[in-house]
Short mmCIF file of C-alpha atoms and ligand atoms in Angstrom, two decimals:
data_model
loop_
_atom_site.label_atom_id
_atom_site.label_comp_id
_atom_site.label_asym_id
_atom_site.label_seq_id
_atom_site.Cartn_x
_atom_site.Cartn_y
_atom_site.Cartn_z
CA UNK I 280 -0.19 0.12 -0.06
CA UNK I 281 1.20 3.50 -0.68
CA UNK I 282 2.10 5.49 2.41
CA UNK I 283 -0.36 8.66 2.44
CA UNK I 284 0.23 11.85 4.13
CA UNK I 285 -1.53 11.32 7.31
CA UNK I 286 -1.92 14.88 8.54
CA UNK I 287 -3.71 15.71 5.19
CA UNK I 288 -5.77 12.73 5.67
CA UNK I 289 -6.92 13.70 8.93
CA UNK I 290 -7.34 17.65 8.00
CA UNK I 291 -9.60 16.22 4.77
CA UNK I 292 -11.24 13.65 7.38
CA UNK I 293 -12.26 17.02 9.37
CA UNK I 294 -13.36 18.78 6.82
CA UNK I 295 -15.63 16.15 5.94
CA UNK I 296 -16.96 15.67 9.37
CA UNK I 297 -17.65 19.52 8.95
CA UNK I 298 -19.22 19.11 5.70
CA UNK I 299 -22.15 16.21 7.38
CA UNK I 300 -22.65 18.79 10.17
CA UNK I 301 -23.70 21.55 7.52
CA UNK I 302 -25.37 19.33 5.50
CA UNK I 303 -27.54 18.28 8.53
CA UNK I 304 -27.76 21.73 9.47
CA UNK I 305 -29.06 22.71 5.70
CA UNK I 306 -31.84 19.93 6.38
CA UNK I 307 -33.14 21.75 9.29
CA UNK I 308 -32.98 25.38 7.91
CA UNK I 309 -35.18 23.74 5.06
CA UNK I 310 -37.99 22.83 7.53
CA UNK I 311 -37.31 26.12 9.33
CA UNK I 312 -38.18 27.65 6.13
CA UNK I 313 -40.76 25.71 5.08
CA UNK I 314 -42.63 25.81 8.63
CA UNK I 315 -42.08 29.62 9.01
CA UNK I 316 -40.33 28.22 12.14
CA UNK I 317 -36.91 31.07 11.42
CA UNK I 318 -39.37 33.32 10.76
CA UNK I 319 -41.71 32.98 14.23
CA UNK I 320 -38.05 32.66 16.36
CA UNK I 321 -36.67 35.80 14.71
CA UNK I 322 -40.21 38.23 14.96
CA UNK I 323 -40.43 36.58 18.43
CA UNK I 324 -37.13 37.21 20.34
CA UNK I 325 -35.96 35.11 22.89
CA UNK I 326 -38.40 32.81 23.65
CA UNK I 327 -39.01 29.32 25.18
CA UNK I 328 -40.41 26.41 23.47
CA UNK I 329 -43.97 26.17 24.58
CA UNK I 330 -44.70 29.82 23.22
CA UNK I 331 -42.85 29.45 19.86
CA UNK I 332 -44.39 26.26 19.64
CA UNK I 333 -47.73 27.81 19.93
CA UNK I 334 -47.03 30.94 17.69
CA UNK I 335 -45.55 28.30 14.84
CA UNK I 336 -48.55 26.29 15.49
CA UNK I 337 -46.55 23.25 15.75
CA UNK I 338 -45.91 20.36 18.01
CA UNK I 339 -43.71 21.47 20.73
CA UNK I 340 -41.33 18.41 20.99
CA UNK I 341 -40.57 18.37 17.24
CA UNK I 342 -39.88 21.90 17.79
CA UNK I 343 -37.75 21.46 20.73
CA UNK I 344 -35.54 19.08 18.86
CA UNK I 345 -35.40 21.32 15.81
CA UNK I 346 -34.30 24.33 18.01
CA UNK I 347 -31.52 22.04 19.91
CA UNK I 348 -30.15 21.49 16.26
CA UNK I 349 -29.73 24.42 14.99
CA UNK I 350 -28.53 26.04 18.20
CA UNK I 351 -25.53 23.14 18.17
CA UNK I 352 -25.40 24.78 14.25
CA UNK I 353 -24.08 27.69 15.77
CA UNK I 354 -27.57 29.30 14.26
CA UNK I 355 -29.86 30.05 17.12
CA UNK I 356 -28.63 31.06 20.60
CA UNK I 357 -29.83 29.31 23.96
CA UNK I 358 -29.77 30.82 27.31
CA UNK I 359 -29.72 27.62 29.83
CA UNK I 360 -30.78 29.97 32.47
CA UNK I 361 -33.94 31.26 31.33
CA UNK I 362 -34.81 28.43 28.97
CA UNK I 363 -35.20 30.79 25.84
CA UNK I 364 -33.93 30.24 22.62
CA UNK I 365 -33.18 33.59 19.95
CA UNK I 366 -32.30 34.30 16.26
CA UNK I 367 -29.99 36.89 16.35
CA UNK I 368 -31.05 39.90 13.70
CA UNK I 369 -27.94 39.60 12.21
CA UNK I 370 -28.32 35.72 10.93
CA UNK I 371 -32.15 36.15 10.62
CA UNK I 372 -31.21 38.70 7.61
CA UNK I 373 -30.13 35.94 5.44
CA UNK I 374 -32.33 33.18 6.82
CA UNK I 375 -35.83 34.66 6.96
CA UNK I 376 -38.66 36.20 4.26
CA UNK I 377 -37.52 39.53 5.47
CA UNK I 378 -34.04 39.21 3.56
CA UNK I 379 -36.34 39.16 0.25
CA UNK I 380 -33.74 37.45 -2.46
CA UNK I 381 -30.80 36.48 0.15
CA UNK I 382 -32.98 34.47 2.32
CA UNK I 383 -31.11 31.04 1.74
CA UNK I 384 -32.75 28.94 3.77
CA UNK I 385 -35.36 29.23 0.89
CA UNK I 386 -32.60 27.43 -1.46
CA UNK I 387 -31.62 24.97 1.54
CA UNK I 388 -35.65 24.17 1.21
CA UNK I 389 -34.90 23.78 -2.52
CA UNK I 390 -32.26 21.24 -2.24
CA UNK I 391 -34.36 19.24 0.40
CA UNK I 392 -37.13 18.63 -2.30
CA UNK I 393 -34.39 17.77 -5.06
CA UNK I 394 -33.06 15.18 -2.92
CA UNK I 395 -36.09 13.28 -3.15
CA UNK I 396 -35.51 12.38 -6.55
CA UNK I 397 -32.34 10.89 -5.43
CA UNK I 398 -33.56 7.19 -6.11
CA UNK I 399 -34.69 7.93 -9.79
CA UNK I 400 -31.57 9.73 -10.12
CA UNK I 401 -29.80 6.99 -9.75
CA UNK I 402 -31.57 4.94 -12.21
CA UNK I 403 -30.69 7.63 -14.71
CA UNK I 404 -26.94 7.25 -13.66
CA UNK I 405 -27.16 3.80 -14.56
CA UNK I 406 -29.20 4.24 -17.96
CA UNK I 407 -29.50 7.51 -19.08
CA UNK I 408 -32.38 9.71 -20.16
CA UNK I 409 -33.58 12.52 -17.55
CA UNK I 410 -36.18 13.43 -15.15
CA UNK I 411 -39.08 15.30 -16.30
CA UNK I 412 -40.77 18.13 -14.57
CA UNK I 413 -43.37 15.69 -13.30
CA UNK I 414 -40.73 13.86 -11.19
CA UNK I 415 -40.69 17.15 -9.05
CA UNK I 416 -44.26 18.10 -8.07
CA UNK I 417 -43.12 21.18 -5.85
CA UNK I 418 -40.74 22.56 -8.30
CA UNK I 419 -43.19 25.34 -9.69
CA UNK I 420 -44.45 26.21 -6.32
CA UNK I 421 -40.64 26.65 -5.05
CA UNK I 422 -38.89 28.55 -8.12
CA UNK I 423 -42.15 30.80 -8.08
CA UNK I 424 -41.37 31.88 -4.35
CA UNK I 425 -37.74 32.13 -4.93
CA UNK I 426 -38.23 33.86 -8.50
CA UNK I 427 -40.61 36.40 -6.93
CA UNK I 428 -38.15 37.87 -4.24
CA UNK I 429 -35.65 38.41 -6.48
CA UNK I 430 -37.97 39.91 -8.76
CA UNK I 431 -39.58 42.13 -6.03
CA UNK I 432 -36.16 43.35 -5.39
CA UNK I 433 -34.69 44.72 -8.59
CA UNK I 434 -36.26 43.49 -11.87
CA UNK I 435 -38.04 47.78 -12.02
CA UNK I 436 -35.73 49.71 -10.34
CA UNK I 437 -32.45 47.76 -11.19
CA UNK I 438 -33.00 45.30 -13.88
CA UNK I 439 -34.91 47.61 -16.23
CA UNK I 440 -32.91 50.82 -16.22
CA UNK I 441 -29.86 49.03 -16.82
CA UNK I 442 -30.90 47.56 -20.39
CA UNK I 443 -30.21 50.28 -22.71
CA UNK I 444 -33.63 52.08 -23.69
CA UNK I 445 -35.58 49.36 -22.31
CA UNK I 446 -37.54 51.43 -19.93
CA UNK I 447 -38.22 54.46 -22.94
CA UNK I 448 -39.25 51.28 -24.86
CA UNK I 449 -41.68 49.80 -22.32
CA UNK I 450 -42.72 53.46 -21.41
CA UNK I 451 -43.84 54.37 -24.87
CA UNK I 452 -45.53 50.96 -25.50
CA UNK I 453 -44.08 47.77 -27.12
CA UNK I 454 -45.08 44.17 -27.23
CA UNK I 455 -42.89 41.90 -25.36
CA UNK I 456 -43.06 38.34 -24.39
CA UNK I 457 -41.21 36.05 -21.90
CA UNK I 458 -40.28 32.41 -22.54
CA UNK I 459 -40.40 29.79 -19.77
CA UNK I 460 -42.02 32.78 -17.56
CA UNK I 461 -43.08 29.94 -14.98
CA UNK I 462 -45.63 31.53 -12.49
CA UNK I 463 -45.40 35.12 -14.46
CA UNK I 464 -44.27 37.64 -11.46
CA UNK I 465 -41.74 39.06 -13.93
CA UNK I 466 -44.13 39.58 -16.41
CA UNK I 467 -46.96 41.09 -14.09
CA UNK I 468 -44.90 43.09 -12.05
CA UNK I 469 -43.77 44.58 -15.99
CA UNK I 470 -47.53 44.95 -16.76
CA UNK I 471 -48.21 46.99 -14.22
CA UNK I 472 -45.51 49.38 -14.22
CA UNK I 473 -45.92 49.59 -17.85
CA UNK I 474 -49.40 49.90 -19.16
CA UNK I 475 -48.58 51.59 -22.60
CA UNK I 476 -47.07 48.18 -23.12
CA UNK I 477 -48.54 44.77 -24.00
CA UNK I 478 -47.07 41.46 -22.16
CA UNK I 479 -47.30 37.70 -23.16
CA UNK I 480 -45.81 34.74 -20.95
CA UNK I 481 -45.16 31.77 -22.22
CA UNK I 482 -44.34 28.18 -20.00
CA UNK I 483 -45.21 24.66 -20.51
CA UNK I 484 -46.06 23.90 -17.35
CA UNK I 485 -50.28 24.26 -16.71
CA UNK I 486 -49.75 25.06 -13.02
CA UNK I 487 -47.27 28.28 -13.62
CA UNK I 488 -49.84 29.45 -16.33
CA UNK I 489 -52.81 29.37 -13.90
CA UNK I 490 -50.84 30.89 -11.35
CA UNK I 491 -49.50 33.54 -13.63
CA UNK I 492 -53.01 34.15 -14.58
CA UNK I 493 -54.71 34.18 -11.33
CA UNK I 494 -52.03 36.98 -10.07
CA UNK I 495 -52.72 39.35 -13.16
CA UNK I 496 -56.52 39.06 -12.18
CA UNK I 497 -55.83 39.95 -9.03
CA UNK I 498 -54.12 42.94 -9.85
CA UNK I 499 -56.69 43.75 -12.45
CA UNK I 500 -54.28 43.85 -15.30
CA UNK I 501 -55.60 44.12 -18.93
CA UNK I 502 -52.20 44.26 -20.86
CA UNK I 503 -50.90 40.74 -20.01
CA UNK I 504 -51.95 37.11 -21.14
CA UNK I 505 -50.04 33.51 -20.18
CA UNK I 506 -50.14 30.73 -22.47
CA UNK I 507 -48.92 27.01 -22.15
CA UNK I 508 -46.38 26.94 -25.06
CA UNK I 509 -43.48 25.08 -25.97
CA UNK I 510 -41.00 28.03 -26.83
CA UNK I 511 -38.52 25.66 -29.04
CA UNK I 512 -41.57 26.06 -31.10
CA UNK I 513 -42.67 29.33 -30.80
CA UNK I 514 -43.42 29.72 -34.47
CA UNK I 515 -44.00 33.70 -34.27
CA UNK I 516 -42.36 36.28 -36.88
CA UNK I 517 -41.69 39.96 -35.83
CA UNK I 518 -44.35 40.16 -33.46
CA UNK I 519 -42.02 41.37 -30.47
CA UNK I 520 -40.21 44.45 -29.63
CA UNK I 521 -38.41 42.80 -26.58
CA UNK I 522 -38.02 39.12 -25.58
CA UNK I 523 -37.26 37.98 -21.73
CA UNK I 524 -36.08 34.82 -20.61
CA UNK I 525 -35.38 34.77 -17.12
CA UNK I 526 -33.55 31.63 -15.97
CA UNK I 527 -35.13 29.76 -18.41
CA UNK I 528 -32.27 28.60 -21.25
CA UNK I 529 -29.71 26.59 -19.47
CA UNK I 530 -32.62 24.23 -18.83
CA UNK I 531 -33.99 23.70 -21.91
CA UNK I 532 -34.22 20.30 -24.18
CA UNK I 533 -33.48 22.36 -27.12
CA UNK I 534 -31.93 25.88 -26.06
CA UNK I 535 -30.41 26.20 -29.89
CA UNK I 536 -34.18 26.03 -31.10
CA UNK I 537 -35.57 28.40 -28.44
CA UNK I 538 -32.93 30.52 -29.36
CA UNK I 539 -33.34 30.83 -32.75
CA UNK I 540 -37.34 30.86 -32.76
CA UNK I 541 -36.77 34.23 -30.20
CA UNK I 542 -34.17 35.66 -33.03
CA UNK I 543 -37.47 35.19 -35.53
CA UNK I 544 -39.76 36.15 -33.19
CA UNK I 545 -38.21 39.63 -32.54
CA UNK I 546 -38.75 42.49 -34.69
CA UNK I 547 -35.48 43.52 -36.40
CA UNK I 548 -33.65 45.73 -33.87
CA UNK I 549 -35.66 44.11 -31.59
CA UNK I 550 -33.93 43.29 -28.09
CA UNK I 551 -33.61 39.83 -25.89
CA UNK I 552 -32.51 40.10 -22.50
CA UNK I 553 -31.77 36.69 -20.84
CA UNK I 554 -31.15 36.37 -17.35
CA UNK I 555 -28.82 33.32 -16.55
CA UNK I 556 -26.68 31.68 -14.10
CA UNK I 557 -23.17 34.03 -13.46
CA UNK I 558 -20.24 31.40 -14.56
CA UNK I 559 -17.46 30.90 -16.98
CA UNK I 560 -17.76 27.65 -19.31
CA UNK I 561 -15.56 24.74 -17.88
CA UNK I 562 -15.59 23.81 -14.34
CA UNK I 563 -11.77 25.00 -14.31
CA UNK I 564 -12.71 28.58 -15.28
CA UNK I 565 -14.91 29.04 -12.05
CA UNK I 566 -12.87 27.07 -8.98
CA UNK I 567 -13.53 29.55 -6.60
CA UNK I 568 -16.85 30.34 -6.59
CA UNK I 569 -18.67 30.13 -3.32
CA UNK I 570 -21.72 28.43 -4.65
CA UNK I 571 -20.02 26.41 -7.11
CA UNK I 572 -21.03 22.67 -6.12
CA UNK I 573 -24.26 24.09 -5.29
CA UNK I 574 -24.86 24.89 -8.74
CA UNK I 575 -23.74 21.81 -10.38
CA UNK I 576 -25.72 19.75 -7.42
CA UNK I 577 -29.22 21.57 -9.16
CA UNK I 578 -27.99 20.87 -12.51
CA UNK I 579 -27.43 17.56 -12.18
CA UNK I 580 -30.71 16.86 -9.77
CA UNK I 581 -32.81 19.59 -11.67
CA UNK I 582 -31.69 21.70 -14.73
CA UNK I 583 -29.49 18.77 -16.76
CA UNK I 584 -32.31 15.97 -15.96
CA UNK I 585 -34.98 17.73 -16.98
CA UNK I 586 -33.60 18.63 -20.85
CA UNK I 587 -32.37 15.12 -20.94
CA UNK I 588 -35.88 13.75 -20.02
CA UNK I 589 -37.06 15.20 -23.63
CA UNK I 590 -33.93 13.87 -25.33
CA UNK I 591 -32.33 17.37 -24.96
CA UNK I 592 -28.88 18.91 -24.84
CA UNK I 593 -28.32 19.06 -20.99
CA UNK I 594 -26.41 21.85 -21.01
CA UNK I 595 -26.38 22.24 -17.00
CA UNK I 596 -26.57 25.13 -14.94
CA UNK I 597 -22.88 25.85 -15.09
CA UNK I 598 -23.26 26.20 -19.18
CA UNK I 599 -20.98 29.76 -18.46
CA UNK I 600 -20.81 32.89 -20.29
CA UNK I 601 -18.54 31.67 -23.49
CA UNK I 602 -20.72 29.01 -24.53
CA UNK I 603 -23.97 31.29 -23.88
CA UNK I 604 -22.60 34.25 -26.13
CA UNK I 605 -21.80 32.03 -28.64
CA UNK I 606 -25.39 30.08 -28.76
CA UNK I 607 -26.42 34.04 -29.33
CA UNK I 608 -24.76 34.65 -32.07
CA UNK I 609 -25.10 31.45 -33.74
CA UNK I 610 -28.80 32.19 -33.40
CA UNK I 611 -28.69 34.96 -35.38
CA UNK I 612 -28.79 37.37 -32.47
CA UNK I 613 -26.14 40.64 -32.27
CA UNK I 614 -24.18 43.46 -29.95
CA UNK I 615 -24.34 40.61 -27.14
CA UNK I 616 -23.51 42.43 -24.09
CA UNK I 617 -23.00 40.87 -20.60
CA UNK I 618 -24.21 43.19 -17.60
CA UNK I 619 -23.88 42.48 -14.27
CA UNK I 620 -26.55 44.06 -11.85
CA UNK I 621 -25.58 44.56 -8.47
CA UNK I 622 -29.14 43.39 -7.16
CA UNK I 623 -28.62 39.73 -8.43
CA UNK I 624 -25.42 38.48 -8.34
CA UNK I 625 -26.14 35.05 -9.12
CA UNK I 626 -26.79 35.94 -12.73
CA UNK I 627 -25.47 37.59 -15.83
CA UNK I 628 -27.70 39.69 -17.89
CA UNK I 629 -27.32 39.09 -21.47
CA UNK I 630 -28.57 41.65 -23.78
CA UNK I 631 -28.64 40.75 -27.74
CA UNK I 632 -30.24 42.54 -30.71
CA UNK I 633 -32.17 41.07 -33.48
CA UNK I 634 -29.99 43.02 -36.73
CA UNK I 635 -32.23 45.57 -38.02
CA UNK I 636 -33.69 45.01 -41.30
CA UNK I 637 -30.80 45.23 -44.13
CA UNK I 638 -32.27 47.31 -47.38
CA UNK I 639 -32.41 44.14 -49.30
CA UNK I 640 -35.15 42.75 -46.65
CA UNK I 641 -37.08 45.83 -46.48
CA UNK I 642 -37.45 46.14 -50.08
CA UNK I 643 -38.82 42.45 -50.30
C1 SAM Z 706 -36.05 27.68 -13.86
S1 SAM Z 706 -37.43 27.83 -14.65
C2 SAM Z 706 -37.71 29.55 -14.33
C3 SAM Z 706 -38.79 30.52 -14.55
C4 SAM Z 706 -39.42 31.67 -14.37
N1 SAM Z 706 -38.68 32.27 -15.55
C5 SAM Z 706 -38.76 32.39 -13.16
O1 SAM Z 706 -37.62 33.06 -13.28
O2 SAM Z 706 -39.35 31.91 -12.11
C6 SAM Z 706 -37.97 27.55 -16.00
C7 SAM Z 706 -39.43 27.58 -16.68
O3 SAM Z 706 -39.15 27.18 -18.08
C8 SAM Z 706 -40.51 26.34 -18.64
N2 SAM Z 706 -40.04 25.50 -19.74
C9 SAM Z 706 -38.66 24.81 -19.83
N3 SAM Z 706 -39.27 24.18 -21.42
C10 SAM Z 706 -39.96 24.83 -21.70
C11 SAM Z 706 -40.25 24.97 -23.21
N4 SAM Z 706 -39.86 24.26 -24.16
N5 SAM Z 706 -41.45 25.84 -23.60
C12 SAM Z 706 -42.18 26.29 -22.56
N6 SAM Z 706 -41.58 26.81 -21.37
C13 SAM Z 706 -40.52 25.55 -20.75
C14 SAM Z 706 -40.61 25.26 -17.28
O4 SAM Z 706 -41.65 24.95 -17.00
C15 SAM Z 706 -40.27 26.52 -15.85
O5 SAM Z 706 -41.27 27.05 -15.55
#
């Protein structure tokens, strides 16, 4: 047997014990977000478990075990004299809905949900193929929650102003289509802010489209509509001034067809805003990114596998900027600009244009 560096082996073992601790803590925090326990703990201040259990509407015995777990994980504090548990405000800021897009407990909840497909996924490792959206019954609900927090925090005040000319265009009145719109919150926010423009959201899923329509109706919007449609077969020509895609290209089965369809659907000079995961192409170019393993896990357990399920490309969440720009250009889009936006450190904002009509095209 080859000699091993015992110190290195010990240090690594310590690290993996830490991984196990953090993975366990992640499960607890995900449960805490699902049941509103973290929020109750933050809002109530130092309190005993019975009061917390009543406020959260949960069983006290379960709550105590959970509380001790997150004390062990150095998230909550415990005062053995008073028997009170508390969640300091500095920690609540990234663990409760008050944190908006930086409520990280929400993404831990997403991981727990994805772990539910692990037995089926192991079969796909052996046999290939993928797991379609039907294998993830809660995906749309959790995605909608996450996306709403991100869009509420920055879509109108930060993202739109960052895209040259977009605010003025939408103010004057433009036609915008959102591909892979999910539960449509982005579309509804835009439609409410820009009443002179008209908006349509397309998604494969009936459930998110119904949620999108319900929100539009609740807000009394008359300039928005939502359709169940496969955007790989968009089938529209020169119909829109703007197309948006929020986190909806890398998990497509046929992203090349979707981008080509968008290029056709845009009017000459029209704009595509594609918001997609901030990464470079190639794992070696991303090392050191603090959430890189998380991205690959999301990809393996959702984004890549849903694409493969349809016999698709399986680009993966970390397709990266270089591949994205190349695919935009191959689709016939031009002047690709890659913006970074402070309200959303997880994404690149690709802005590309359909070339304006040439004299030859115009005279036809
Ligand atoms: C990661 S989610 C993003 C949803 C939404 N844009 C948001 O930010 O909340 C990707 C969405 O694309 C939709 N989708 C995937 N392939 C599609 C296709 N070929 N046609 C239409 N929608 C599709 C999925 O149903 C899902 O709602």
